[in-house]
Every structure is written in structure tokens, then in C-alpha cells.
mmCIF file with all atom_site columns, C-alpha atoms and ligand atoms in Angstrom:
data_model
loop_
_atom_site.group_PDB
_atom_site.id
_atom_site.type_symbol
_atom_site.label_atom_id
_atom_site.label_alt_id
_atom_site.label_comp_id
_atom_site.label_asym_id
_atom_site.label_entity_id
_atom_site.label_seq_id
_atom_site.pdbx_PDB_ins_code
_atom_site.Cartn_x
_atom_site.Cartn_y
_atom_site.Cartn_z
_atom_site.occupancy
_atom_site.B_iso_or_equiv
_atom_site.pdbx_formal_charge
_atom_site.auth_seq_id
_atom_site.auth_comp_id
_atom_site.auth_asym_id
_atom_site.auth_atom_id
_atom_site.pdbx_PDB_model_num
ATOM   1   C  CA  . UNK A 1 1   ? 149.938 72.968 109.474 1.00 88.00 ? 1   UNK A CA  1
ATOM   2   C  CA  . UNK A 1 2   ? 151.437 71.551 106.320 1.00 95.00 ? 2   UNK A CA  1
ATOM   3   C  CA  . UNK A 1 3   ? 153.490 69.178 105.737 1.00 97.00 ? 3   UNK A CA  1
ATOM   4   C  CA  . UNK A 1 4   ? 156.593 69.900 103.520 1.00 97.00 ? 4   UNK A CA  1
ATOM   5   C  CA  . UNK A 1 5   ? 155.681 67.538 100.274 1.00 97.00 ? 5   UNK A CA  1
ATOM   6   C  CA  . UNK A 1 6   ? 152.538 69.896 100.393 1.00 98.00 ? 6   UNK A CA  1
ATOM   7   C  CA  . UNK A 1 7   ? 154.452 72.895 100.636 1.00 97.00 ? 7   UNK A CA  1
ATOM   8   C  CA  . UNK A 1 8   ? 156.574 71.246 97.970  1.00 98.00 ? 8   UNK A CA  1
ATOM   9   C  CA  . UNK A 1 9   ? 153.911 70.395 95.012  1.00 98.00 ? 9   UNK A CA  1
ATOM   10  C  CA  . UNK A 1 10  ? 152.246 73.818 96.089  1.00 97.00 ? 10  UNK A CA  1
ATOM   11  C  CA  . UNK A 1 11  ? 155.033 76.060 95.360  1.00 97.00 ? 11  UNK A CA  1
ATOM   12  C  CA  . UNK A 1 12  ? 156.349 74.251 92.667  1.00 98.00 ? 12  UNK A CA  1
ATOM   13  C  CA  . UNK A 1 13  ? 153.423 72.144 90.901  1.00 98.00 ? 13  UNK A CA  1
ATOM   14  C  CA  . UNK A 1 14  ? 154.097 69.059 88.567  1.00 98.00 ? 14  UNK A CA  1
ATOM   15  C  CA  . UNK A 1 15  ? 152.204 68.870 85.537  1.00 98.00 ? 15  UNK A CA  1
ATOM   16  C  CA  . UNK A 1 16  ? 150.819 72.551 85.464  1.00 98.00 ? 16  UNK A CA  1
ATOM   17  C  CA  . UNK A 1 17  ? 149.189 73.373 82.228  1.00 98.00 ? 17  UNK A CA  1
ATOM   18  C  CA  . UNK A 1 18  ? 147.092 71.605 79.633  1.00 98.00 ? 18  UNK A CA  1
ATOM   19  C  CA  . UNK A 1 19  ? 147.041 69.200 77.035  1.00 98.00 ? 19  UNK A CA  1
ATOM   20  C  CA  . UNK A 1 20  ? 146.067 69.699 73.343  1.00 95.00 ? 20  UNK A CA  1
ATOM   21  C  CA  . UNK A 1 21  ? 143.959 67.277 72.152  1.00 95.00 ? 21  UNK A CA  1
ATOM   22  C  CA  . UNK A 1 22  ? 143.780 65.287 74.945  1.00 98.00 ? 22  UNK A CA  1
ATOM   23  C  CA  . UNK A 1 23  ? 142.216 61.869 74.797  1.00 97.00 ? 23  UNK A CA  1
ATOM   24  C  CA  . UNK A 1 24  ? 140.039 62.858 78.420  1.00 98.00 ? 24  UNK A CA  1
ATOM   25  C  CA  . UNK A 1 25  ? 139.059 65.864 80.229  1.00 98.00 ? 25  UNK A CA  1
ATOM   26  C  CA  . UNK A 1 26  ? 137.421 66.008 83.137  1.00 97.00 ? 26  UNK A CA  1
ATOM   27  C  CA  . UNK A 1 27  ? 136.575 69.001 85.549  1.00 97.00 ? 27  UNK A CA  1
ATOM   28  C  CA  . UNK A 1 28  ? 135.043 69.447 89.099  1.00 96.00 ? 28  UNK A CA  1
ATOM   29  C  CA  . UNK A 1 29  ? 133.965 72.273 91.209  1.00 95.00 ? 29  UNK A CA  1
ATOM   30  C  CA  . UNK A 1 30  ? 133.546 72.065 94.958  1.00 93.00 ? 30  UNK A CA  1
ATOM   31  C  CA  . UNK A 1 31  ? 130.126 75.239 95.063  1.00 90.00 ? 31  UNK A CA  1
ATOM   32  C  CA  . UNK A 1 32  ? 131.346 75.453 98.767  1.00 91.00 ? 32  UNK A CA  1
ATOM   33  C  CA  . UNK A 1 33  ? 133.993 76.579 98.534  1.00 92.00 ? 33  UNK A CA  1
ATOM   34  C  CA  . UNK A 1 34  ? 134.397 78.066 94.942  1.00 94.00 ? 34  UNK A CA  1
ATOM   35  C  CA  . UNK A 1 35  ? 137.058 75.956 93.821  1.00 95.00 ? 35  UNK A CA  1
ATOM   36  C  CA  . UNK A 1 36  ? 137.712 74.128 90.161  1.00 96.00 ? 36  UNK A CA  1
ATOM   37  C  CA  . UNK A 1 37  ? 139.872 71.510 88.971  1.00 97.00 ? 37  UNK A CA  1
ATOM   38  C  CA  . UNK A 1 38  ? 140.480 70.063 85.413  1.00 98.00 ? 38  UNK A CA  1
ATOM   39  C  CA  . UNK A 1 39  ? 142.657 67.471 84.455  1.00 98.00 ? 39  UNK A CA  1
ATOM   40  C  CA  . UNK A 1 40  ? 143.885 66.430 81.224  1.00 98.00 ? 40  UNK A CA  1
ATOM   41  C  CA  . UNK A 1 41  ? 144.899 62.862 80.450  1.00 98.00 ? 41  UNK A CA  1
ATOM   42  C  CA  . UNK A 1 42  ? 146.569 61.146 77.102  1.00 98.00 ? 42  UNK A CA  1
ATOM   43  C  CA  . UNK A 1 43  ? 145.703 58.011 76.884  1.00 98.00 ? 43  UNK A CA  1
ATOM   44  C  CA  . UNK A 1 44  ? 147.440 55.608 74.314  1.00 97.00 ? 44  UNK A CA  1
ATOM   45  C  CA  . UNK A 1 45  ? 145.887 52.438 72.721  1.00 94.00 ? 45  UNK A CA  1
ATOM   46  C  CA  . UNK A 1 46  ? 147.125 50.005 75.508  1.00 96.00 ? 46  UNK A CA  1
ATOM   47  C  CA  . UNK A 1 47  ? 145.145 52.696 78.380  1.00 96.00 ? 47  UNK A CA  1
ATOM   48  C  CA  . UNK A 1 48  ? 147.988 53.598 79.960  1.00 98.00 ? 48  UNK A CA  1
ATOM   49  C  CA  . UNK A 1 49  ? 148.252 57.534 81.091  1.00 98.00 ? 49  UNK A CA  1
ATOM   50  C  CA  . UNK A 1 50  ? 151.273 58.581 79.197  1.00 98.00 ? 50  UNK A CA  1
ATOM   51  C  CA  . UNK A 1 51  ? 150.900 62.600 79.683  1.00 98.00 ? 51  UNK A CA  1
ATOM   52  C  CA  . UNK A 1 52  ? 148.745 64.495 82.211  1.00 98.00 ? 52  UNK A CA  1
ATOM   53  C  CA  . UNK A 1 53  ? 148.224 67.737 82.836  1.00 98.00 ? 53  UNK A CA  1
ATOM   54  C  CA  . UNK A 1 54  ? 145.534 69.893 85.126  1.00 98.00 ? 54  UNK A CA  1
ATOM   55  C  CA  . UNK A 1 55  ? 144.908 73.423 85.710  1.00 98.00 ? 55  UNK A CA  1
ATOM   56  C  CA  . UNK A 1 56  ? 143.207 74.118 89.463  1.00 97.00 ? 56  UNK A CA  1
ATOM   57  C  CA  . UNK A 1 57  ? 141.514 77.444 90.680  1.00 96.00 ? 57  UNK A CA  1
ATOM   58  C  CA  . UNK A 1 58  ? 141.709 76.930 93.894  1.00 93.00 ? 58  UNK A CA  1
ATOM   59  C  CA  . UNK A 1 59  ? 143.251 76.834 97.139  1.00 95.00 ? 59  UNK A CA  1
ATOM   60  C  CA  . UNK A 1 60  ? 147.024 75.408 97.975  1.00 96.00 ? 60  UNK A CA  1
ATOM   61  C  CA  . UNK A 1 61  ? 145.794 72.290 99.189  1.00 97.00 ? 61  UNK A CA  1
ATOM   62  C  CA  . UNK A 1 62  ? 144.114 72.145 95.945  1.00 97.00 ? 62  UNK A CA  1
ATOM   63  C  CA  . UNK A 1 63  ? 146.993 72.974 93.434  1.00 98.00 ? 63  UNK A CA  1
ATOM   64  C  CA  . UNK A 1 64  ? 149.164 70.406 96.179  1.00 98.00 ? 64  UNK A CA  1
ATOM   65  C  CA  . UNK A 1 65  ? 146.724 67.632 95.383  1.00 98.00 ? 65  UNK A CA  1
ATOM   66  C  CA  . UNK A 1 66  ? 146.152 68.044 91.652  1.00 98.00 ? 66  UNK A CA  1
ATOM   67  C  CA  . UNK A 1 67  ? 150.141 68.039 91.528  1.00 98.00 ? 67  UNK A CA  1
ATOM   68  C  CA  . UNK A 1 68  ? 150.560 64.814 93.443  1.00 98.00 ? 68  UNK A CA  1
ATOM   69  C  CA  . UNK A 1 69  ? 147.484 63.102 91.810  1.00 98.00 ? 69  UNK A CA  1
ATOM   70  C  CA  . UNK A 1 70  ? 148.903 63.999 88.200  1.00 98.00 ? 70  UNK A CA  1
ATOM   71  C  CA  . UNK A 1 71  ? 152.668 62.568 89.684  1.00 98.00 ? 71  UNK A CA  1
ATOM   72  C  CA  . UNK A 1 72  ? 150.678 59.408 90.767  1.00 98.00 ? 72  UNK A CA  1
ATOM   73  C  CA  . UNK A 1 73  ? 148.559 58.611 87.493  1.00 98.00 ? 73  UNK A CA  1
ATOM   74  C  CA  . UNK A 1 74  ? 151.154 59.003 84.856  1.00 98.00 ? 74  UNK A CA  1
ATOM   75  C  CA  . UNK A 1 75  ? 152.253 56.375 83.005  1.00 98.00 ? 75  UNK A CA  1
ATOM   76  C  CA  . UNK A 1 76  ? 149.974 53.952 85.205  1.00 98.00 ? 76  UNK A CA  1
ATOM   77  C  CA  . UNK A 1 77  ? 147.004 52.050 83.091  1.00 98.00 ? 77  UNK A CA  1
ATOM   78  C  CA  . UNK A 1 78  ? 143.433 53.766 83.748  1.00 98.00 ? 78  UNK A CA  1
ATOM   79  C  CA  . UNK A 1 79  ? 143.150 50.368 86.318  1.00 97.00 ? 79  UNK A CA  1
ATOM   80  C  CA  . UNK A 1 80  ? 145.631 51.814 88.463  1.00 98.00 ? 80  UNK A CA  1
ATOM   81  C  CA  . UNK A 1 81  ? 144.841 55.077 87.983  1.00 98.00 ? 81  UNK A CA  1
ATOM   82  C  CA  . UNK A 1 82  ? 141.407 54.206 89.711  1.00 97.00 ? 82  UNK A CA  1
ATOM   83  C  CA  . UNK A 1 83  ? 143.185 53.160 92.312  1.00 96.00 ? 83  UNK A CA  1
ATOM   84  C  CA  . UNK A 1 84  ? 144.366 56.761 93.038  1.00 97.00 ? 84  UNK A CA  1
ATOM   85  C  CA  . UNK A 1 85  ? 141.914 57.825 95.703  1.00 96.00 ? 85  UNK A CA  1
ATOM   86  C  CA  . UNK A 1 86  ? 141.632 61.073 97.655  1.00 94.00 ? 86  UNK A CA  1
ATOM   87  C  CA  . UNK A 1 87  ? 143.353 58.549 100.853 1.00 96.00 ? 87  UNK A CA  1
ATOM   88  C  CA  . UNK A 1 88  ? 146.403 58.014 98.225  1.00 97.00 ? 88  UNK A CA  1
ATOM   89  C  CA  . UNK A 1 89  ? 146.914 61.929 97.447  1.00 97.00 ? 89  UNK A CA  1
ATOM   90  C  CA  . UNK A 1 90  ? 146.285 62.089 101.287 1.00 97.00 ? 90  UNK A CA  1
ATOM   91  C  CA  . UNK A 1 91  ? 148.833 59.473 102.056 1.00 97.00 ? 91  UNK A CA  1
ATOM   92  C  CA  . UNK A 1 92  ? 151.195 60.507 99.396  1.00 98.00 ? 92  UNK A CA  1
ATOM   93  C  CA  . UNK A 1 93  ? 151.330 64.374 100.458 1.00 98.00 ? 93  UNK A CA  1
ATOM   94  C  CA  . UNK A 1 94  ? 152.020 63.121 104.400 1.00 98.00 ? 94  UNK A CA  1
ATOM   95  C  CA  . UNK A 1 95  ? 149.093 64.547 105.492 1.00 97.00 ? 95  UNK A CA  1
ATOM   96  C  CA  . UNK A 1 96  ? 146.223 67.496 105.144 1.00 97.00 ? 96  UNK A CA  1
ATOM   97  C  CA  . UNK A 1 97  ? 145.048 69.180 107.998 1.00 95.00 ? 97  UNK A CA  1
ATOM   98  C  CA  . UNK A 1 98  ? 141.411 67.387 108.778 1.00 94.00 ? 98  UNK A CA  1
ATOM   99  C  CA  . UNK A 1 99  ? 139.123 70.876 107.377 1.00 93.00 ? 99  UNK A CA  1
ATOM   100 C  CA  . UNK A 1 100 ? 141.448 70.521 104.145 1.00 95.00 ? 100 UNK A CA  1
ATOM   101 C  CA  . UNK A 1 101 ? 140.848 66.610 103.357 1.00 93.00 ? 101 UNK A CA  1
ATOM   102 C  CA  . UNK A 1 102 ? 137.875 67.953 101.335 1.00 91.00 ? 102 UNK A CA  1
ATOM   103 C  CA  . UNK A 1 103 ? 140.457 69.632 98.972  1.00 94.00 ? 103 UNK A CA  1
ATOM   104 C  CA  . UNK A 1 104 ? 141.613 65.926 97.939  1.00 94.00 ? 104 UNK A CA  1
ATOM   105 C  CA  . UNK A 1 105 ? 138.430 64.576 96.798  1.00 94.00 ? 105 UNK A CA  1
ATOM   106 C  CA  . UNK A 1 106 ? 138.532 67.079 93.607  1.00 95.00 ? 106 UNK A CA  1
ATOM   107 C  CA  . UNK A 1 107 ? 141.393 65.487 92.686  1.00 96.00 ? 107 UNK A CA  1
ATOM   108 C  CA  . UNK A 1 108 ? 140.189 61.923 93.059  1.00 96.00 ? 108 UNK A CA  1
ATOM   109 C  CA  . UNK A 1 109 ? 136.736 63.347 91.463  1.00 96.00 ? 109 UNK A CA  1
ATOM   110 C  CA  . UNK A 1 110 ? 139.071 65.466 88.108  1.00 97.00 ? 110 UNK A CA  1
ATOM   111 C  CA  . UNK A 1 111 ? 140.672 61.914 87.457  1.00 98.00 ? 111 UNK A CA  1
ATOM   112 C  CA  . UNK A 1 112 ? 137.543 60.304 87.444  1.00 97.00 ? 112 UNK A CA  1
ATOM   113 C  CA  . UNK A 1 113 ? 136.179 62.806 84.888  1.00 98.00 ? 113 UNK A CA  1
ATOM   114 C  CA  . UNK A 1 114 ? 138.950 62.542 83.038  1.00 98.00 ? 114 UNK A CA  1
ATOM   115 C  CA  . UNK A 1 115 ? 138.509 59.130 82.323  1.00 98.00 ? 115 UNK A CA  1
ATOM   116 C  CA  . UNK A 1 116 ? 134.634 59.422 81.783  1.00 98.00 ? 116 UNK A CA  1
ATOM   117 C  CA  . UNK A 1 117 ? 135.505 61.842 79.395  1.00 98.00 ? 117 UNK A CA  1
ATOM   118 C  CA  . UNK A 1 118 ? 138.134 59.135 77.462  1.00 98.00 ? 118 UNK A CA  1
ATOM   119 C  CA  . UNK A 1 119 ? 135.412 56.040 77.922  1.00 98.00 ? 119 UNK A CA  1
ATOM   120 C  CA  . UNK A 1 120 ? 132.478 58.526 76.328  1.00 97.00 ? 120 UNK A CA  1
ATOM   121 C  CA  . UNK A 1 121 ? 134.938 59.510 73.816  1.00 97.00 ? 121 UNK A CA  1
ATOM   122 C  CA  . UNK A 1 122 ? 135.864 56.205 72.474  1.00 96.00 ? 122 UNK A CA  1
ATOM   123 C  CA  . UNK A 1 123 ? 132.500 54.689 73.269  1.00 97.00 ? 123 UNK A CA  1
ATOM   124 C  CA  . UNK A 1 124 ? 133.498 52.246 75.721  1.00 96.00 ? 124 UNK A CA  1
ATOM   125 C  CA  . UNK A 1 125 ? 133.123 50.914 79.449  1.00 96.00 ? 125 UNK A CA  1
ATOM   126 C  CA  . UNK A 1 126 ? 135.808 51.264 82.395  1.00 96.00 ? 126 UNK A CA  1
ATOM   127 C  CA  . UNK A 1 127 ? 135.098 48.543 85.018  1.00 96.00 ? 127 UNK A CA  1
ATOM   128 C  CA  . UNK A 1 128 ? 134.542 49.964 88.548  1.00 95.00 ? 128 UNK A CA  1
ATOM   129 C  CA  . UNK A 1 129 ? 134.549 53.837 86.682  1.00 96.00 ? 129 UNK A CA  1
ATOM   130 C  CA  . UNK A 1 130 ? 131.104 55.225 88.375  1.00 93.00 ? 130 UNK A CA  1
ATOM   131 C  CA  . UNK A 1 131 ? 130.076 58.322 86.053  1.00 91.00 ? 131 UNK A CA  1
ATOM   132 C  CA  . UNK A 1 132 ? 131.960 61.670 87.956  1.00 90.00 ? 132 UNK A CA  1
ATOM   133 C  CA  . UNK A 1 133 ? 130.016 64.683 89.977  1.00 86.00 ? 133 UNK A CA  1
ATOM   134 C  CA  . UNK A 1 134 ? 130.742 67.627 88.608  1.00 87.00 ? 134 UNK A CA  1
ATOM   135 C  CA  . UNK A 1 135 ? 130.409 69.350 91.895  1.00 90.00 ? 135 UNK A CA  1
ATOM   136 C  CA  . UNK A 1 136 ? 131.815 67.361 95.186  1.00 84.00 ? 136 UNK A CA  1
ATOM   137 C  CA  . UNK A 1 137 ? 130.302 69.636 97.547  1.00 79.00 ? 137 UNK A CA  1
ATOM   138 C  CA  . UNK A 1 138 ? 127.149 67.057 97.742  1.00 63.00 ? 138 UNK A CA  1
ATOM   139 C  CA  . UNK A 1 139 ? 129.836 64.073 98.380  1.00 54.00 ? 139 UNK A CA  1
ATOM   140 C  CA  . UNK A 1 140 ? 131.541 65.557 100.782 1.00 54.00 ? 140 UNK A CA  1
ATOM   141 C  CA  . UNK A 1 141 ? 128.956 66.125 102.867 1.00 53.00 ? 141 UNK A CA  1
ATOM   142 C  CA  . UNK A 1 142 ? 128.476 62.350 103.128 1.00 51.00 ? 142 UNK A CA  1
ATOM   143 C  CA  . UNK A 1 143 ? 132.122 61.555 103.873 1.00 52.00 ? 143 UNK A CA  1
ATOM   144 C  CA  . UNK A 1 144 ? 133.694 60.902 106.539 1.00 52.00 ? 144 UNK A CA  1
ATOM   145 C  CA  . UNK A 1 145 ? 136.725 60.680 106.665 1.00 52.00 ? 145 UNK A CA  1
ATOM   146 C  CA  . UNK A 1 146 ? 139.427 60.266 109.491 1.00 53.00 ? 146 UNK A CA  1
ATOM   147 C  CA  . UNK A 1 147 ? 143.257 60.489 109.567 1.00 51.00 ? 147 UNK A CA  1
HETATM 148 FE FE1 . FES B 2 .   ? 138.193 74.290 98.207  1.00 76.60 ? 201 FES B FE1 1
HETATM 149 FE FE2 . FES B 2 .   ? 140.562 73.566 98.984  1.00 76.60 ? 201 FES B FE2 1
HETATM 150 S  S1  . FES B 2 .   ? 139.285 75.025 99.903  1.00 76.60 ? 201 FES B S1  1
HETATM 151 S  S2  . FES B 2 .   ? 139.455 72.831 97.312  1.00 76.60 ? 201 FES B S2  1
#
């Protein structure tokens, strides 16, 4: 059912934990199915991701795709790390069984929030940053996606 990169980042997560004083946090909930997940970014003056961190309540998918999605956005500029989308933590991971694809799109959501968080806190714009749900559940409904 899973591949073994998700077995991988589930049994031994990357970037477990959090980050004091941050520069962005963002978290998301999925009311379906209970789950949360908060990411924590540090951003330095040129916006590039130098530390990330997240903390998921959730399911293994979940803790698999925060892992991943944290591996993916650190030390990348917030530009690229907009360009980590629940298909690239898909991708990346090999795979998630079809009824677990929703599990990805808190992780694309948390590093959205994340960076809301950063823009709001230093009072500036992110091109192409749309502001973050704080619950997916609504989202998902409209996606569709298909691997
Ligand atoms: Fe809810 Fe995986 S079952 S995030």
C-alpha cells in the first residue's frame, strides 16, 4: 500500500520539532478527518528557507508528507518553495494510495501558511502566495486529483 520512501519519512521523520522564533508559522486542519499540521519556517533577508521544522497530528501519510515537504523547501527561496505542491510531495514520496492523496494537500496548505504568516509579519506581498485555508477539508472536496 505504501511505498518505501513513505514508510521511510514515516518512521523516521526529517525536520520533527519546532522552531523558536520562527520568521513564519502556519497551521492547517483537515475537520474530516481530525488531522493538524504546523510548519515552521526561518526565513533570512535574501527569502530563502534556511531551517524548517513542523509538528503533524495526524495520520502516517501525514507525518510522511510534512517530512518530505520540509526536505523539499529547505534552503530553497519562498519562489521555489511555492513551487512545492501536494503533486511534488506526491511525486517525491513515489506514490500515496488514491483515498490518502488528501493527506498531501496539508502539507502544500502548512507551507503556504507558513509563508502568509512571514509576508503578514514583515508587511509585505509574495507573488502568486493566495492567503492559506486553515481547514482543507472544503478544498478537497473540489479536487480532483488523479495518479
Ligand atoms: Fe487526515 Fe491523513 S487521514 S491527513
Amino acid at each position: 500500500m505504501y511505498t518505501e520512501k513513505v514508510m521511510d519519512h514515516f518512521t523516521n521523520p526529517r525536520n520533527m520539532g519546532e522552531l523558536e522564533n520562527a520568521s513564519g508559522v502556519g497551521t492547517v486542519g483537515n475537520a474530516k478527518c481530525g488531522d493538524i499540521m504546523r510548519m515552521y519556517f526561518d526565513i533570512d533577508e535574501n527569502g530563502v528557507i534556511n531551517d524548517v521544522r513542523f509538528k503533524t497530528f495526524g495520520c502516517g501519510a501525514a507525518v510522511a508528507t510534512s517530512s518530505i515537504a520540509t526536505d523539499l523547501v529547505k534552503g530553497k527561496t519562498i519562489q521555489e518553495a511555492l513551487q512545492v505542491t501536494n503533486r511534488a510531495v506526491v511525486e517525491a514520496l513515489g506514490g500515496l494510495p488514491p483515498q490518502k492523496i488528501h493527506c498531501s494537500l496539508l502539507a502544500e496548505e502548512a507551507i503556504h501558511a507558513a509563508l502568509w504568516d512571514y509576508a503578514e509579519k514583515n508587511g509585505i506581498t509574495i507573488e502568486g502566495l493566495k492567503k492559506p485555508k486553515s481547514d482543507i477539508h472544503e478544498h478537497e472536496e473540489e479536487e480532483t486529483i488523479e495518479y
